[in-house]
Coordinates of C-alpha atoms and ligand atoms in Angstrom, one line a residue:
M640 CA 153.2 134.3 5.7
R641 CA 155.3 133.2 8.6
T642 CA 158.5 134.6 10.1
T643 CA 160.3 134.7 13.5
V644 CA 160.0 138.6 13.9
G645 CA 157.4 140.8 12.2
I646 CA 158.6 144.2 12.0
I647 CA 156.1 147.1 11.5
G648 CA 157.6 150.2 10.1
G649 CA 160.6 150.7 7.8
G650 CA 162.0 153.9 9.6
P651 CA 165.5 153.8 10.9
A652 CA 164.2 151.6 13.9
G653 CA 162.7 148.9 11.8
L654 CA 165.3 148.8 9.2
L655 CA 168.2 148.6 11.6
L656 CA 166.5 145.8 13.7
A657 CA 165.9 143.8 10.5
R658 CA 169.6 144.2 9.5
L659 CA 170.9 143.2 12.9
L660 CA 168.5 140.2 13.1
H661 CA 169.5 139.2 9.6
R662 CA 173.3 139.4 10.6
A663 CA 172.4 137.0 13.5
G664 CA 170.7 134.6 11.3
I665 CA 167.2 135.3 12.6
D666 CA 164.4 135.7 9.9
C667 CA 162.1 138.5 9.8
V668 CA 159.6 140.6 7.6
V669 CA 159.5 144.5 7.4
L670 CA 156.1 146.0 6.6
E671 CA 156.2 149.7 5.6
S672 CA 153.2 151.6 4.6
R673 CA 154.7 154.2 2.5
S674 CA 156.7 154.0 -0.7
R675 CA 160.4 153.6 -1.0
E676 CA 160.7 157.3 -2.5
Y677 CA 158.7 158.6 0.4
V678 CA 160.7 157.1 3.2
E679 CA 164.1 158.0 1.6
Q680 CA 163.2 161.7 1.1
R681 CA 161.4 162.5 4.6
Q682 CA 163.8 165.3 5.9
R683 CA 164.4 164.6 9.6
A684 CA 167.4 164.1 11.9
G685 CA 171.1 164.8 11.3
M686 CA 173.2 164.2 14.4
L687 CA 174.3 160.6 15.2
E688 CA 175.8 159.9 18.5
Q689 CA 179.0 157.8 18.6
G690 CA 176.8 154.7 19.6
T691 CA 174.6 155.1 16.6
V692 CA 177.7 155.2 14.3
D693 CA 178.9 152.0 16.1
A694 CA 175.5 150.4 15.8
L695 CA 175.6 151.0 12.1
R696 CA 179.0 149.7 11.7
E697 CA 178.0 146.4 13.5
A698 CA 175.2 146.2 11.1
G699 CA 177.6 146.4 8.2
A700 CA 175.7 149.6 7.2
A701 CA 178.4 152.1 7.6
A702 CA 180.4 152.3 4.4
R703 CA 179.0 155.5 3.1
L704 CA 178.6 156.8 6.5
D705 CA 182.3 156.3 7.0
T706 CA 183.3 158.4 3.8
E707 CA 180.6 161.1 3.8
G708 CA 179.7 161.4 7.5
L709 CA 181.1 164.8 9.1
V710 CA 182.8 164.0 12.2
H711 CA 182.2 166.9 14.8
H712 CA 184.1 167.6 18.0
G713 CA 181.9 170.2 19.6
I714 CA 179.0 172.5 19.2
E715 CA 178.9 176.3 19.5
L716 CA 176.3 178.1 21.9
R717 CA 175.5 181.6 21.1
F718 CA 173.7 184.0 23.5
D719 CA 173.7 187.7 24.2
G720 CA 176.0 188.4 21.3
E721 CA 178.7 186.2 22.6
R722 CA 179.8 182.7 21.4
H723 CA 181.0 179.7 23.5
R724 CA 182.3 176.6 22.0
V725 CA 181.7 173.2 23.9
D726 CA 184.5 170.7 23.1
F727 CA 183.4 167.1 23.4
P728 CA 186.6 165.2 23.4
S729 CA 188.3 167.0 26.1
L730 CA 185.1 166.9 28.3
T731 CA 184.1 163.3 27.6
G732 CA 187.4 161.3 27.2
G733 CA 187.4 161.5 23.4
R734 CA 183.8 161.2 22.3
T735 CA 182.7 162.7 19.1
V736 CA 179.4 163.0 16.9
T737 CA 178.8 162.6 13.3
I738 CA 176.5 164.7 11.0
Y739 CA 175.0 162.3 8.5
A740 CA 171.2 162.7 7.5
Q741 CA 168.5 160.3 8.5
T742 CA 167.5 160.2 4.7
E743 CA 170.9 158.8 3.9
V744 CA 170.9 156.2 6.9
V745 CA 167.4 155.0 5.5
K746 CA 168.7 155.0 1.9
D747 CA 171.8 152.9 3.0
L748 CA 169.7 150.4 5.2
V749 CA 166.9 150.2 2.3
A750 CA 169.5 149.3 -0.3
L751 CA 171.2 146.6 1.8
Q752 CA 167.8 145.1 2.7
L753 CA 166.5 144.9 -0.8
A754 CA 170.0 143.4 -2.0
E755 CA 170.7 140.9 0.7
G756 CA 167.1 140.5 2.5
P757 CA 165.2 139.8 4.6
P758 CA 161.9 140.8 2.9
L759 CA 161.0 144.5 2.9
L760 CA 157.5 145.3 1.7
F761 CA 156.6 148.9 0.8
E762 CA 153.1 150.1 0.6
A763 CA 152.1 147.3 3.1
E764 CA 150.2 149.0 5.8
A765 CA 149.8 147.1 9.3
L766 CA 146.1 147.3 10.2
A767 CA 146.2 145.2 13.6
V768 CA 148.3 143.0 15.8
E769 CA 146.2 140.0 17.1
K770 CA 146.8 137.7 19.9
P771 CA 150.0 139.5 21.4
E772 CA 149.6 137.6 24.5
S773 CA 150.1 134.4 22.8
G774 CA 153.2 132.5 21.6
A775 CA 152.3 133.3 17.8
P776 CA 150.9 137.0 17.4
V777 CA 149.6 138.0 14.0
V778 CA 150.1 141.1 12.0
R779 CA 147.2 141.8 9.7
F780 CA 148.2 143.9 6.9
R781 CA 147.2 145.3 3.4
H782 CA 149.5 144.8 0.4
E783 CA 148.8 145.3 -3.2
G784 CA 144.9 145.6 -2.6
R785 CA 144.7 142.4 -0.6
E786 CA 144.3 141.8 3.0
R787 CA 147.0 139.3 4.5
T788 CA 148.5 137.9 7.6
L789 CA 151.9 137.5 9.0
T790 CA 152.2 134.9 11.9
C791 CA 155.3 135.6 14.1
D792 CA 157.1 134.6 17.3
W793 CA 157.7 138.1 18.1
V794 CA 156.3 141.6 16.7
A795 CA 158.4 144.8 16.8
G796 CA 156.4 147.9 16.8
C797 CA 158.7 150.4 14.8
D798 CA 155.9 152.4 13.4
G799 CA 156.7 155.9 14.5
F800 CA 154.5 158.3 16.7
H801 CA 151.5 157.8 14.5
G802 CA 151.5 154.0 14.0
I803 CA 149.1 151.6 15.2
S804 CA 151.4 149.3 17.4
R805 CA 151.1 151.4 20.4
G806 CA 147.4 151.3 20.5
V807 CA 147.6 147.5 20.8
L808 CA 149.1 147.7 24.3
P809 CA 146.8 147.8 27.2
A810 CA 146.5 151.2 28.8
G811 CA 149.8 151.4 30.6
R812 CA 151.0 155.1 31.3
S813 CA 151.7 157.9 29.0
Y814 CA 153.4 161.1 29.7
T815 CA 153.2 164.2 27.4
R816 CA 154.5 167.8 27.3
A817 CA 153.6 170.2 24.5
Y818 CA 155.8 173.3 24.3
P819 CA 154.3 176.4 23.2
Y820 CA 156.3 176.8 20.1
A821 CA 157.4 175.1 16.8
W822 CA 160.4 174.7 14.5
L823 CA 160.4 176.0 10.9
G824 CA 163.1 173.8 9.3
V825 CA 164.7 174.8 6.0
L826 CA 167.2 173.0 3.6
A827 CA 169.3 175.4 1.6
E828 CA 171.9 174.9 -1.4
V829 CA 174.6 176.7 0.2
A830 CA 177.7 175.9 2.1
P831 CA 177.2 175.9 5.9
S832 CA 178.4 179.1 7.5
C833 CA 180.1 177.2 10.4
E834 CA 182.1 174.1 10.9
E835 CA 180.1 173.0 13.8
L836 CA 176.5 173.1 14.8
I837 CA 175.4 176.6 16.4
Y838 CA 172.6 176.8 19.1
A839 CA 171.6 180.3 19.4
R840 CA 169.4 181.7 22.0
S841 CA 168.2 185.2 21.3
E842 CA 165.5 187.5 22.4
R843 CA 163.9 187.0 19.0
G844 CA 163.7 183.3 19.7
F845 CA 166.1 180.1 19.2
A846 CA 167.9 179.5 15.9
L847 CA 170.0 176.4 15.0
H848 CA 172.6 176.1 12.3
S849 CA 173.2 172.5 11.2
M850 CA 174.2 171.0 7.8
R851 CA 173.9 168.1 5.6
S852 CA 177.1 168.2 3.4
P853 CA 179.9 170.7 2.7
S854 CA 177.3 172.2 0.1
V855 CA 173.9 172.0 2.0
S856 CA 173.0 173.7 5.1
R857 CA 170.0 172.8 7.4
L858 CA 168.7 175.6 9.5
Y859 CA 165.9 175.8 12.2
L860 CA 164.0 178.8 13.6
Q861 CA 161.9 178.9 16.7
V862 CA 158.3 180.1 15.5
P863 CA 154.9 180.4 17.2
E864 CA 152.8 177.1 17.2
G865 CA 150.5 176.8 14.5
T866 CA 152.8 178.8 12.0
D867 CA 152.0 178.2 8.2
A868 CA 155.4 177.8 6.4
R869 CA 153.9 179.9 3.4
D870 CA 153.9 182.8 5.7
W871 CA 157.9 182.6 5.6
P872 CA 159.2 183.6 2.1
D873 CA 162.8 182.9 1.8
D874 CA 164.1 186.4 2.5
R875 CA 162.2 186.6 5.7
V876 CA 163.7 183.3 6.8
W877 CA 167.2 184.5 5.9
D878 CA 166.8 187.9 7.7
E879 CA 165.5 186.2 10.8
L880 CA 168.3 183.6 10.8
A881 CA 170.8 186.5 10.4
A882 CA 169.2 188.5 13.3
R883 CA 169.2 185.6 15.9
F884 CA 172.8 184.5 15.0
A885 CA 174.1 188.0 15.1
V886 CA 177.5 188.3 17.2
G887 CA 179.7 191.0 17.9
D888 CA 182.5 190.1 15.5
D889 CA 182.6 189.6 11.6
W890 CA 180.7 186.2 11.3
A891 CA 178.3 186.4 8.5
L892 CA 175.4 183.9 7.4
C893 CA 175.8 182.7 3.7
R894 CA 172.4 182.8 2.0
G895 CA 171.4 180.4 -0.8
P896 CA 168.3 178.8 -2.6
I897 CA 166.0 177.3 -0.1
T898 CA 164.8 173.9 -1.3
A899 CA 162.4 172.6 1.3
K900 CA 160.6 174.3 4.3
S901 CA 158.6 172.7 6.9
V902 CA 157.1 173.3 10.4
T903 CA 157.4 170.7 13.3
P904 CA 155.4 170.8 16.5
M905 CA 157.6 170.6 19.7
R906 CA 156.6 167.9 22.1
A907 CA 157.7 165.1 24.5
F908 CA 155.9 161.7 25.0
V909 CA 156.9 158.6 26.7
H910 CA 154.5 155.3 26.9
E911 CA 155.2 152.9 29.6
P912 CA 155.8 149.9 29.4
M913 CA 157.3 149.3 25.9
R914 CA 156.2 145.7 25.9
H915 CA 152.9 143.6 26.0
G916 CA 153.4 139.9 25.7
R917 CA 155.3 139.4 22.5
L918 CA 154.8 142.9 21.0
L919 CA 157.6 145.3 21.7
L920 CA 157.7 149.0 20.7
A921 CA 160.9 150.6 19.6
G922 CA 161.7 154.1 18.6
D923 CA 159.2 157.0 18.0
A924 CA 156.3 154.5 18.5
A925 CA 157.0 154.4 22.2
H926 CA 158.5 157.9 22.8
I927 CA 159.5 161.2 21.2
V928 CA 161.5 164.1 22.4
P929 CA 161.7 167.8 21.3
P930 CA 164.7 168.0 18.5
T931 CA 166.6 170.5 20.7
G932 CA 168.9 167.7 22.0
A933 CA 169.0 165.8 18.7
K934 CA 168.1 162.4 20.4
G935 CA 165.1 161.0 18.7
L936 CA 167.0 158.8 16.0
N937 CA 169.7 158.0 18.5
L938 CA 167.2 156.6 21.0
A939 CA 165.3 154.7 18.3
V940 CA 168.8 153.1 17.6
S941 CA 169.5 152.4 21.3
D942 CA 166.1 150.7 21.8
V943 CA 166.9 148.5 18.8
R944 CA 170.3 147.4 19.9
I945 CA 168.6 146.3 23.2
L946 CA 165.8 144.6 21.2
A947 CA 168.3 142.8 19.0
R948 CA 170.2 141.6 21.9
G949 CA 167.1 140.1 23.5
L950 CA 165.8 138.4 20.5
V951 CA 169.4 137.2 19.6
E952 CA 169.6 135.8 23.2
W953 CA 166.2 134.1 22.8
H954 CA 166.8 132.6 19.5
R955 CA 170.2 131.1 20.5
S956 CA 169.4 130.0 24.0
G957 CA 165.6 130.2 24.8
E958 CA 166.5 132.7 27.7
S959 CA 164.4 135.8 27.4
H960 CA 166.2 137.6 30.3
V961 CA 166.9 140.8 28.3
L962 CA 163.3 140.8 26.7
D963 CA 161.8 140.4 30.2
H964 CA 163.7 143.6 31.2
Y965 CA 163.4 145.3 27.9
S966 CA 161.1 148.1 29.0
E967 CA 163.1 149.1 32.1
L968 CA 166.4 148.9 30.2
C969 CA 165.1 151.3 27.4
L970 CA 163.3 153.6 29.6
Q971 CA 166.2 154.5 31.7
R972 CA 167.9 156.0 28.7
V973 CA 164.7 157.3 27.3
W974 CA 164.0 159.3 30.5
Q975 CA 167.6 160.7 30.5
A976 CA 167.3 161.8 27.1
T977 CA 163.8 163.3 27.6
R978 CA 165.3 165.2 30.7
F979 CA 168.2 166.6 28.5
S980 CA 166.1 167.5 25.6
D981 CA 163.6 169.2 28.0
D982 CA 166.6 171.2 29.7
M983 CA 168.0 172.2 26.4
T984 CA 164.7 173.2 24.9
R985 CA 163.8 175.4 28.0
M986 CA 167.2 177.0 28.2
L987 CA 167.3 178.0 24.5
H988 CA 163.8 179.0 23.4
T989 CA 161.9 182.2 24.4
R990 CA 158.4 181.5 25.8
P991 CA 155.6 183.5 24.6
D992 CA 154.6 184.3 28.0
G993 CA 158.2 184.6 29.2
D994 CA 159.3 187.6 31.2
A995 CA 162.6 189.3 32.1
F996 CA 163.0 186.8 35.1
D997 CA 163.0 183.9 32.5
H998 CA 165.5 185.6 30.2
Q999 CA 168.0 186.2 33.0
V1000 CA 167.7 182.5 34.4
Q1001 CA 168.4 181.2 30.7
L1002 CA 171.2 183.5 30.3
A1003 CA 172.5 182.5 34.0
R1004 CA 172.3 178.7 32.7
L1005 CA 174.3 179.5 29.5
R1006 CA 176.9 181.5 31.4
R1007 CA 177.3 178.5 33.9
I1008 CA 177.9 176.2 30.8
A1009 CA 180.4 178.8 29.6
A1010 CA 182.2 179.2 32.9
S1011 CA 182.4 175.8 34.5
R1012 CA 184.1 172.8 33.2
E1013 CA 181.7 170.6 35.3
A1014 CA 178.5 172.2 33.7
A1015 CA 180.0 172.0 30.1
A1016 CA 181.1 168.4 30.8
E1017 CA 177.5 167.5 31.7
L1018 CA 176.1 169.0 28.3
A1019 CA 178.8 167.2 26.3
A1020 CA 178.2 163.8 27.9
N1021 CA 174.5 163.8 27.4
Y1022 CA 174.7 165.5 23.9
S1023 CA 177.2 162.9 22.7
G1024 CA 175.4 160.0 24.2
L1025 CA 175.1 158.3 27.4
P1026 CA 176.2 154.6 27.5
L1027 CA 173.8 151.6 26.9
P1028 CA 172.7 150.0 30.2
L1029 CA 174.0 146.8 29.0
Ligands
RFL345 P1 159.8 156.8 12.1 O1 161.3 157.4 11.4 O2 158.8 157.7 12.3 O3 159.6 155.5 11.2 C1 158.2 154.7 11.3 C2 157.9 154.2 10.1 O4 156.7 153.4 10.2 C3 155.9 153.5 9.1 N1 154.6 153.2 9.6 C4 153.8 152.1 9.2 N2 154.4 151.1 8.6 C5 153.5 150.0 8.4 N3 152.2 150.1 8.9 C6 151.6 151.1 9.7 N4 150.6 151.1 10.3 C7 152.6 152.2 9.8 N5 152.5 153.3 10.5 C8 153.7 154.1 10.4 C9 156.1 155.0 8.8 O5 155.7 155.3 7.5 C10 157.6 155.1 9.0 O6 158.3 154.9 7.8 O7 160.3 156.2 13.5 P2 161.7 155.6 14.0 O8 162.2 154.5 13.1 O9 161.3 155.4 15.4 O10 162.8 156.8 14.0 C11 162.6 157.7 14.8 C12 163.2 159.1 14.1 O11 162.8 159.1 12.7 C13 163.1 160.3 14.9 O12 163.2 160.1 16.3 C14 164.0 161.5 14.6 O13 163.8 161.8 13.2 C15 163.9 162.8 15.5 N6 164.7 163.9 15.1 C16 166.1 163.8 15.5 N7 166.6 162.7 16.0 C17 168.1 162.7 16.3 O14 168.3 161.8 16.9 N8 168.8 163.7 15.8 C18 168.4 164.7 15.3 O15 169.1 165.6 15.0 C19 167.1 164.9 14.9 N9 166.3 165.9 14.5 C20 164.3 164.8 14.5 C21 165.1 166.0 14.2 C22 163.0 164.9 14.1 C23 162.5 166.0 13.4 N10 161.0 166.0 13.0 C24 160.6 166.2 11.7 C25 160.1 165.6 13.8 C26 164.8 167.1 13.4 C27 163.3 167.2 13.2 C28 162.7 168.5 12.4
PHB346 C1 169.7 168.4 12.1 O1 170.7 168.5 11.7 O2 168.5 168.1 11.5 C2 169.5 168.6 13.7 C3 170.9 168.6 14.4 C4 170.8 169.0 15.8 C5 169.6 169.1 16.3 C6 168.2 168.8 15.6 C7 168.3 168.6 14.1 O3 169.5 169.3 17.7

């Protein structure tokens, strides 16, 4: 097989890249190791920045997002029994965010891809990328029991944190941070108890109230690293959430049947550079952030926007100015998002070795956001999404 751009991974990064290239008349092939059912059900992100929504619109993939997405104008911070709302439009010159699950973004992109092309192969596992320094890199992959090759002009490694692409790059430099706690995430068949997301800091630990639709809630609890979800029966989850969200008024948490439960470790990772020869990494393949800032999916999309621009420029004019600066262009935004995610994580979680000093400093940070327009505006600008560097 031969194509212009070989895309490894059919998550949001790979699927959106394929769609943007297809719209620009550039052919590509997407190889996804898992089945369609698996990628469409994998529970993950829910918050889309304005720039992510715009990119999906530009890709012609926002029809359902525009009708079913929930536009949010702010978030609520809860701490010390108080609540404080951060209003995005008034602090950022009109920006909003949209709640629309990653599962739905993936379903929409897969449906378009299967209907209009370019080819998307499920259960096609990339095994290696050969000759990335040459003008014709080759992806070796396994599909329907056979080993095959895909010869490309460029290869996009969009295969997530556990993929093979990053390992093809020469050593480079990696930065990691492991946080000493994890998140227990649940999906519940109950109307959200709030109109906007609630980020709660309590002495019992962090809790987040998010949602998927007017009838489905998504909630998270900080739990110790290594927690087994089976140790958290539904009543225990609801009791702990209610205790962490408690405020001094008549707000109440609505309970309902829990349909999914999973534990996610909290870590940050950045690999530099994001390009080697004709292999370019995008999304979780190159970097991950703790989910407290809701940045992972949004960063994957901003990498892909830059990558698509570079590939379109190269295809139309033979120029590779954007591709030559791909890594620096992406990493500026990646490090800003990593910094923001780290700040939010530290401000809201209780450390197992934390003491009264840590507790007071966290509260002082939260009170500063509640009291100062400048501090709130800084949070709002980062949360709703910093501009693309081009
Ligand atoms: P993905 O989604 O991991 O997709 C990579 C795809 O590559 C496939 N693959 C291979 N295919 C072929 N050959 C191989 N050898 C392959 N190896 C792997 C995989 O099967 C997969 O389909 O990466 P991508 O596309 O870069 O997208 C990144 C996002 O998925 C991720 O950053 C977000 O989900 C992170 N995240 C959040 N991001 C946000 O922007 N907002 C949020 O609110 C948010 N909440 C979250 C999150 C992540 C979470 N977890 C579970 C880590 C909440 C949670 C709990
Ligand atoms: C989600 O809806 O899954 C979600 C929202 C905000 C976050 C993390 C996850 O910070």
